[in-house]
Coordinates of C-alpha atoms in Angstrom, one line a residue:
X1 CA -25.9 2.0 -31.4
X2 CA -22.8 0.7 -32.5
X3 CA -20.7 1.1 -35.9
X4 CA -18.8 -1.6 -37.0
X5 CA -16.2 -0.9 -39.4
X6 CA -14.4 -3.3 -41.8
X7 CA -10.7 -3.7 -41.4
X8 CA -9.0 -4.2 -44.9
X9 CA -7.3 -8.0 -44.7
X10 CA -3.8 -7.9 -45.2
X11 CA -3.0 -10.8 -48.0
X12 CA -1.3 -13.6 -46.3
X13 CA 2.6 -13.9 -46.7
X14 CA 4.9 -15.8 -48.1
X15 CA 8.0 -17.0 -46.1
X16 CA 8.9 -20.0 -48.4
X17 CA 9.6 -20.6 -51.5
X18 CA 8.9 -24.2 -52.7
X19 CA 11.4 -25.6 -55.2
X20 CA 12.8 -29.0 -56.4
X21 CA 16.2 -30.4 -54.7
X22 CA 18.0 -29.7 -57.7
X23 CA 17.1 -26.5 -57.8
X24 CA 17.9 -26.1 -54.1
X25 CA 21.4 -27.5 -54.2
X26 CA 22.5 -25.3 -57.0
X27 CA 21.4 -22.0 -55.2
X28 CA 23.4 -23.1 -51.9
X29 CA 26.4 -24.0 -54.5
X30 CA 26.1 -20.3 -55.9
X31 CA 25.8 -19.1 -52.6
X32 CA 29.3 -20.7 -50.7
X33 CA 30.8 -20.3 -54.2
X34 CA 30.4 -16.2 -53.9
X35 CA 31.3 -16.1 -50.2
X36 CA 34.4 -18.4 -50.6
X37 CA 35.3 -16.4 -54.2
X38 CA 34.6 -12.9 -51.5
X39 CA 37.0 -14.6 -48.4
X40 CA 39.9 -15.8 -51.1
X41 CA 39.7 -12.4 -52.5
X42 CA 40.0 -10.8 -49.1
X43 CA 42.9 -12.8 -48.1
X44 CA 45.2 -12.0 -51.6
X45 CA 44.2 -8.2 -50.6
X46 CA 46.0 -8.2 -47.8
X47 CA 49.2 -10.5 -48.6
X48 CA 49.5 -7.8 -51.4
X49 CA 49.3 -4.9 -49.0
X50 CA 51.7 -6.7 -46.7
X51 CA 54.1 -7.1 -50.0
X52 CA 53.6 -3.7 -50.8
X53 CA 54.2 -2.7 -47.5
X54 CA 57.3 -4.6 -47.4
X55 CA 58.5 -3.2 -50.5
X56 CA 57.7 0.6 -50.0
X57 CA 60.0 0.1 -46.7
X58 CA 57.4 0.5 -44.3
X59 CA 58.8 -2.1 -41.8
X60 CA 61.7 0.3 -41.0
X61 CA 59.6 3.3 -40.9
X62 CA 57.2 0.7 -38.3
X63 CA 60.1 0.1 -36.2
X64 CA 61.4 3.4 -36.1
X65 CA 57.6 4.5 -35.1
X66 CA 57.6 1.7 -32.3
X67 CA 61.2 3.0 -30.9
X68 CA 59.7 6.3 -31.0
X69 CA 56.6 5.0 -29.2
X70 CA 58.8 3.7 -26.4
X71 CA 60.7 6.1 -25.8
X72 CA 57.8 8.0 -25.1
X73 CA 56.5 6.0 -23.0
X74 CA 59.1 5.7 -21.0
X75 CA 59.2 9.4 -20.8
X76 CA 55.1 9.3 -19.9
X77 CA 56.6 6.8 -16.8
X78 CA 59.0 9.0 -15.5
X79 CA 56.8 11.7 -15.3
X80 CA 54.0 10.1 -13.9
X81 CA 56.4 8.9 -11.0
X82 CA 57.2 12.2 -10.4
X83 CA 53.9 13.1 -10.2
X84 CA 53.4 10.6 -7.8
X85 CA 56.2 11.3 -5.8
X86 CA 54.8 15.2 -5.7
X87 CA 51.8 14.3 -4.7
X88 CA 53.0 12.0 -1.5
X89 CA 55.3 15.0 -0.5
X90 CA 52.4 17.5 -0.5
X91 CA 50.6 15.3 1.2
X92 CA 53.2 14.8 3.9
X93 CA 54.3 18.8 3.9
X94 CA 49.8 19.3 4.1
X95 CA 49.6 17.1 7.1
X96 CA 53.1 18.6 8.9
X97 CA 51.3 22.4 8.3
X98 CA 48.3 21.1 10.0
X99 CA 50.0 19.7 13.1
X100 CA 52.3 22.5 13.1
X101 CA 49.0 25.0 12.8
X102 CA 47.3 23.0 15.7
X103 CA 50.1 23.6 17.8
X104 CA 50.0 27.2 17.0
X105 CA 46.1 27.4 17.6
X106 CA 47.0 25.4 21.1
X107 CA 49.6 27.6 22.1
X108 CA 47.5 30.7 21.3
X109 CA 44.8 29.4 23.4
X110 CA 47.2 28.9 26.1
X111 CA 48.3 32.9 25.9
X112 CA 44.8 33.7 26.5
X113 CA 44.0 31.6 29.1
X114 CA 47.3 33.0 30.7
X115 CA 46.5 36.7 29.6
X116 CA 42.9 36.5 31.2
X117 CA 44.0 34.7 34.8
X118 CA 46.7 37.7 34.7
X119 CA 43.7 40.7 33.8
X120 CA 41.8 38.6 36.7
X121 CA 44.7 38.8 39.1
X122 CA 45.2 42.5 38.4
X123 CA 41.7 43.0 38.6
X124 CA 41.4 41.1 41.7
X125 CA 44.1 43.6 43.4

């Protein structure tokens, strides 16, 4: 036995609104006449912060900031060459201790084979 169960319907929507021409052309006037009124007012905004700017002397203080800024850099440059150059010499002082430790491995092994033909020799006589 099966129970069938009634789903509400959802009213039908709406996407359209149907109105005369005139009617039409007015509300797209409105519209481009708000977002033009909004980009205009946008624009004066910031010519008046640049003028303000420019008058509380903020174009020396920008330039002093961008010396500053370069000088720093500069600075950030050097060090990082340095660092650089560090690094490459550790690397070449890292790989001249690992020759110079194989060498010392080599040579120890050598002492030994030495030292045991002499403790066979001796044991020998």
């Amino acid at each position: 036995m099966t129970i069938q169960t009634n789903k509400p319907e959802t009213p039908k929507q709406i996407n359209y609104i149907n109105l005369n021409p005139d009617t039409q052309s007015k509300i797209v006037d409105q519209v481009l006449t708000n977002a033009s009124g909004i980009g205009l007012g946008i624009i004066i905004t910031l010519l008046g912060l640049i003028v303000v700017a420019r008058w509380l002397g903020l174009n020396a203080l920008i330039a002093k900031w961008m010396e500053k800024l370069e000088s720093d850099s500069q600075s950030f440059r050097t060090l990082a060459n340095s660092l650089q150059n560090m690094s490459v010499d550790s690397k070449v002082q890292h790989n001249k201790y690992v020759e110079d430790h194989s060498k010392i491995i080599d040579e120890i092994r050598e002492v030994r084979e030495i030292s045991k033909e002499i403790l066979y020799k001796v044991d020998k006589q």
